[in-house]
PDB file of C-alpha atoms in Angstrom:
ATOM      1  CA  MET N   1     -99.091-113.536  31.490  1.00  0.00           C
ATOM      2  CA  SER N   2    -101.145-111.366  29.181  1.00  0.00           C
ATOM      3  CA  ASP N   3    -100.655-108.219  27.931  1.00  0.00           C
ATOM      4  CA  ALA N   4    -103.763-106.768  29.699  1.00  0.00           C
ATOM      5  CA  ASP N   5    -102.590-108.143  32.860  1.00  0.00           C
ATOM      6  CA  ASP N   6     -98.902-106.616  32.018  1.00  0.00           C
ATOM      7  CA  GLN N   7    -101.052-103.092  31.222  1.00  0.00           C
ATOM      8  CA  ALA N   8    -102.754-103.234  34.325  1.00  0.00           C
ATOM      9  CA  LYS N   9     -99.683-103.783  36.497  1.00  0.00           C
ATOM     10  CA  ARG N  10     -98.122-100.954  34.534  1.00  0.00           C
ATOM     11  CA  ARG N  11    -101.178 -98.870  35.327  1.00  0.00           C
ATOM     12  CA  THR N  12    -101.152 -99.770  38.943  1.00  0.00           C
ATOM     13  CA  ARG N  13     -97.557 -98.697  39.630  1.00  0.00           C
ATOM     14  CA  TRP N  14     -97.863 -95.686  37.763  1.00  0.00           C
ATOM     15  CA  ALA N  15    -100.812 -94.723  39.926  1.00  0.00           C
ATOM     16  CA  GLU N  16     -98.451 -95.420  43.171  1.00  0.00           C
ATOM     17  CA  ASP N  17     -95.804 -93.307  41.633  1.00  0.00           C
ATOM     18  CA  ARG N  18     -98.620 -90.672  41.235  1.00  0.00           C
ATOM     19  CA  THR N  19     -99.889 -91.086  45.123  1.00  0.00           C
ATOM     20  CA  VAL N  20     -96.279 -90.823  46.335  1.00  0.00           C
ATOM     21  CA  LEU N  21     -95.668 -87.849  44.276  1.00  0.00           C
ATOM     22  CA  ALA N  22     -98.788 -86.208  46.034  1.00  0.00           C
ATOM     23  CA  ASN N  23     -97.939 -87.329  49.255  1.00  0.00           C
ATOM     24  CA  GLU N  24     -94.490 -85.602  49.206  1.00  0.00           C
ATOM     25  CA  ARG N  25     -96.452 -82.536  48.154  1.00  0.00           C
ATOM     26  CA  THR N  26     -99.052 -82.419  50.431  1.00  0.00           C
ATOM     27  CA  PHE N  27     -96.083 -83.004  53.745  1.00  0.00           C
ATOM     28  CA  ALA N  28     -94.157 -79.688  51.711  1.00  0.00           C
ATOM     29  CA  SER N  29     -97.967 -77.895  51.995  1.00  0.00           C
ATOM     30  CA  TRP N  30     -97.753 -78.927  55.384  1.00  0.00           C
ATOM     31  CA  MET N  31     -94.337 -77.737  56.331  1.00  0.00           C
ATOM     32  CA  GLY N  32     -94.607 -74.138  54.528  1.00  0.00           C
ATOM     33  CA  THR N  33     -97.983 -73.369  56.375  1.00  0.00           C
ATOM     34  CA  GLY N  34     -95.943 -74.777  59.477  1.00  0.00           C
ATOM     35  CA  LEU N  35     -93.724 -72.364  58.471  1.00  0.00           C
ATOM     36  CA  GLY N  36     -96.040 -69.182  58.122  1.00  0.00           C
ATOM     37  CA  ALA N  37     -96.909 -70.097  61.581  1.00  0.00           C
ATOM     38  CA  ILE N  38     -93.598 -69.138  62.792  1.00  0.00           C
ATOM     39  CA  GLY N  39     -93.750 -66.122  60.528  1.00  0.00           C
ATOM     40  CA  VAL N  40     -96.606 -65.109  62.222  1.00  0.00           C
ATOM     41  CA  ALA N  41     -94.954 -65.332  65.422  1.00  0.00           C
ATOM     42  CA  ILE N  42     -91.954 -63.527  64.279  1.00  0.00           C
ATOM     43  CA  GLY N  43     -93.784 -60.647  63.201  1.00  0.00           C
ATOM     44  CA  LEU N  44     -96.259 -60.267  66.124  1.00  0.00           C
ATOM     45  CA  LYS N  45     -93.208 -59.170  67.621  1.00  0.00           C
ATOM     46  CA  ALA N  46     -92.270 -56.578  65.157  1.00  0.00           C
ATOM     47  CA  VAL N  47     -95.898 -55.516  65.667  1.00  0.00           C
ATOM     48  CA  PHE N  48     -96.657 -55.767  69.480  1.00  0.00           C
ATOM     49  CA  GLY N  49     -92.799 -54.798  70.026  1.00  0.00           C
ATOM     50  CA  ALA N  50     -93.858 -52.010  72.061  1.00  0.00           C
ATOM     51  CA  PHE N  51     -97.057 -53.831  73.533  1.00  0.00           C
ATOM     52  CA  GLU N  52     -97.489 -54.112  77.298  1.00  0.00           C
ATOM     53  CA  PRO N  53     -97.666 -56.105  78.798  1.00  0.00           C
ATOM     54  CA  THR N  54     -94.872 -57.627  76.514  1.00  0.00           C
ATOM     55  CA  TRP N  55     -95.550 -61.108  78.151  1.00  0.00           C
ATOM     56  CA  VAL N  56     -99.014 -61.181  76.101  1.00  0.00           C
ATOM     57  CA  ALA N  57     -97.654 -60.908  73.000  1.00  0.00           C
ATOM     58  CA  LYS N  58     -95.154 -63.564  73.533  1.00  0.00           C
ATOM     59  CA  ALA N  59     -97.809 -65.718  74.766  1.00  0.00           C
ATOM     60  CA  VAL N  60     -99.876 -65.086  71.553  1.00  0.00           C
ATOM     61  CA  ALA N  61     -96.800 -65.526  69.392  1.00  0.00           C
ATOM     62  CA  SER N  62     -95.620 -69.039  71.667  1.00  0.00           C
ATOM     63  CA  LEU N  63     -99.450 -70.436  70.744  1.00  0.00           C
ATOM     64  CA  PHE N  64     -98.311 -69.585  66.739  1.00  0.00           C
ATOM     65  CA  LEU N  65     -95.190 -71.573  67.406  1.00  0.00           C
ATOM     66  CA  LEU N  66     -96.646 -74.653  69.121  1.00  0.00           C
ATOM     67  CA  ALA N  67     -99.182 -74.948  66.018  1.00  0.00           C
ATOM     68  CA  SER N  68     -96.271 -75.094  63.518  1.00  0.00           C
ATOM     69  CA  ILE N  69     -95.022 -78.157  65.529  1.00  0.00           C
ATOM     70  CA  LEU N  70     -98.268 -79.700  65.907  1.00  0.00           C
ATOM     71  CA  ILE N  71     -98.182 -79.346  61.950  1.00  0.00           C
ATOM     72  CA  PHE N  72     -94.986 -80.474  61.282  1.00  0.00           C
ATOM     73  CA  TRP N  73     -95.686 -83.546  63.250  1.00  0.00           C
ATOM     74  CA  SER N  74     -99.119 -84.285  61.963  1.00  0.00           C
ATOM     75  CA  ALA N  75     -97.517 -84.011  58.443  1.00  0.00           C
ATOM     76  CA  ARG N  76     -95.130 -86.463  58.979  1.00  0.00           C
ATOM     77  CA  ARG N  77     -98.027 -88.996  61.162  1.00  0.00           C
ATOM     78  CA  GLN N  78    -100.359 -88.820  57.928  1.00  0.00           C
ATOM     79  CA  ALA N  79     -96.745 -88.882  55.405  1.00  0.00           C
ATOM     80  CA  HIS N  80     -95.878 -92.254  57.512  1.00  0.00           C
ATOM     81  CA  LYS N  81     -99.459 -93.689  56.773  1.00  0.00           C
ATOM     82  CA  THR N  82     -99.899 -93.310  53.130  1.00  0.00           C
ATOM     83  CA  LEU N  83     -96.072 -94.798  52.910  1.00  0.00           C
ATOM     84  CA  LYS N  84     -97.369 -97.590  55.147  1.00  0.00           C
ATOM     85  CA  ARG N  85    -100.603 -98.507  52.951  1.00  0.00           C
ATOM     86  CA  LEU N  86     -97.936 -97.589  49.880  1.00  0.00           C
ATOM     87  CA  SER N  87     -95.248-100.354  51.102  1.00  0.00           C
ATOM     88  CA  GLU N  88     -97.182-103.602  50.367  1.00  0.00           C
ATOM     89  CA  ASN N  89     -96.732-102.865  46.556  1.00  0.00           C
ATOM     90  CA  ASP N  90     -93.514-101.616  44.708  1.00  0.00           C
ATOM     91  CA  ALA N  91     -94.108 -97.875  44.993  1.00  0.00           C
ATOM     92  CA  GLU N  92     -90.632 -96.364  45.574  1.00  0.00           C
ATOM     93  CA  ALA N  93     -90.542 -93.235  47.890  1.00  0.00           C
ATOM     94  CA  GLN N  94     -88.322 -91.712  50.106  1.00  0.00           C
ATOM     95  CA  PRO N  95     -87.824 -92.868  53.641  1.00  0.00           C
ATOM     96  CA  VAL N  96     -90.001 -91.973  56.267  1.00  0.00           C
ATOM     97  CA  ARG N  97     -86.637 -91.084  58.267  1.00  0.00           C
ATOM     98  CA  ASN N  98     -86.561 -88.199  56.021  1.00  0.00           C
ATOM     99  CA  PHE N  99     -90.245 -86.739  56.978  1.00  0.00           C
ATOM    100  CA  THR N 100     -88.815 -87.344  60.644  1.00  0.00           C
ATOM    101  CA  ILE N 101     -86.045 -85.465  60.214  1.00  0.00           C
ATOM    102  CA  LEU N 102     -87.219 -82.689  58.605  1.00  0.00           C
ATOM    103  CA  ALA N 103     -89.792 -82.292  61.474  1.00  0.00           C
ATOM    104  CA  ILE N 104     -87.260 -83.084  64.194  1.00  0.00           C
ATOM    105  CA  VAL N 105     -85.132 -79.806  62.421  1.00  0.00           C
ATOM    106  CA  LEU N 106     -88.174 -77.754  61.954  1.00  0.00           C
ATOM    107  CA  THR N 107     -89.650 -78.603  65.754  1.00  0.00           C
ATOM    108  CA  ILE N 108     -85.661 -77.556  66.998  1.00  0.00           C
ATOM    109  CA  SER N 109     -85.730 -74.538  64.880  1.00  0.00           C
ATOM    110  CA  ALA N 110     -89.455 -73.355  66.060  1.00  0.00           C
ATOM    111  CA  LEU N 111     -88.362 -74.149  69.922  1.00  0.00           C
ATOM    112  CA  ALA N 112     -85.193 -72.262  69.289  1.00  0.00           C
ATOM    113  CA  THR N 113     -87.579 -68.998  67.621  1.00  0.00           C
ATOM    114  CA  GLY N 114     -89.620 -69.274  71.085  1.00  0.00           C
ATOM    115  CA  ALA N 115     -86.244 -68.938  73.030  1.00  0.00           C
ATOM    116  CA  VAL N 116     -85.163 -65.981  70.879  1.00  0.00           C
ATOM    117  CA  LEU N 117     -88.663 -64.041  71.094  1.00  0.00           C
ATOM    118  CA  TRP N 118     -89.054 -64.396  75.095  1.00  0.00           C
ATOM    119  CA  SER N 119     -85.396 -63.280  75.663  1.00  0.00           C
ATOM    120  CA  LEU N 120     -86.242 -60.310  73.638  1.00  0.00           C
TER     121      LEU N 120
END
């Protein structure tokens, strides 16, 4: 193999590494957006605590919780699609299982937040 071929392969590996890191940053950003939606849901309870009927404020907060769950699973799906395309090469990334576990934990957290908001 020539030196030019080695350099081309090295550049390809570096590009794959950058793509893996970008994928992980994007996933983390989506998770932050989902957590922000949960924050809005909690904030609605604080702002509209004396709102009547209370079920309306709780329903709106629940919409934000639902949005957060959709964001978590959309992020997981996109991260998985990107990693699947990269798996054809030698790029080393976090296993999809890590993305799935985080999406599950945050989904359970969002559902628990909803349960608490509805019980108040």
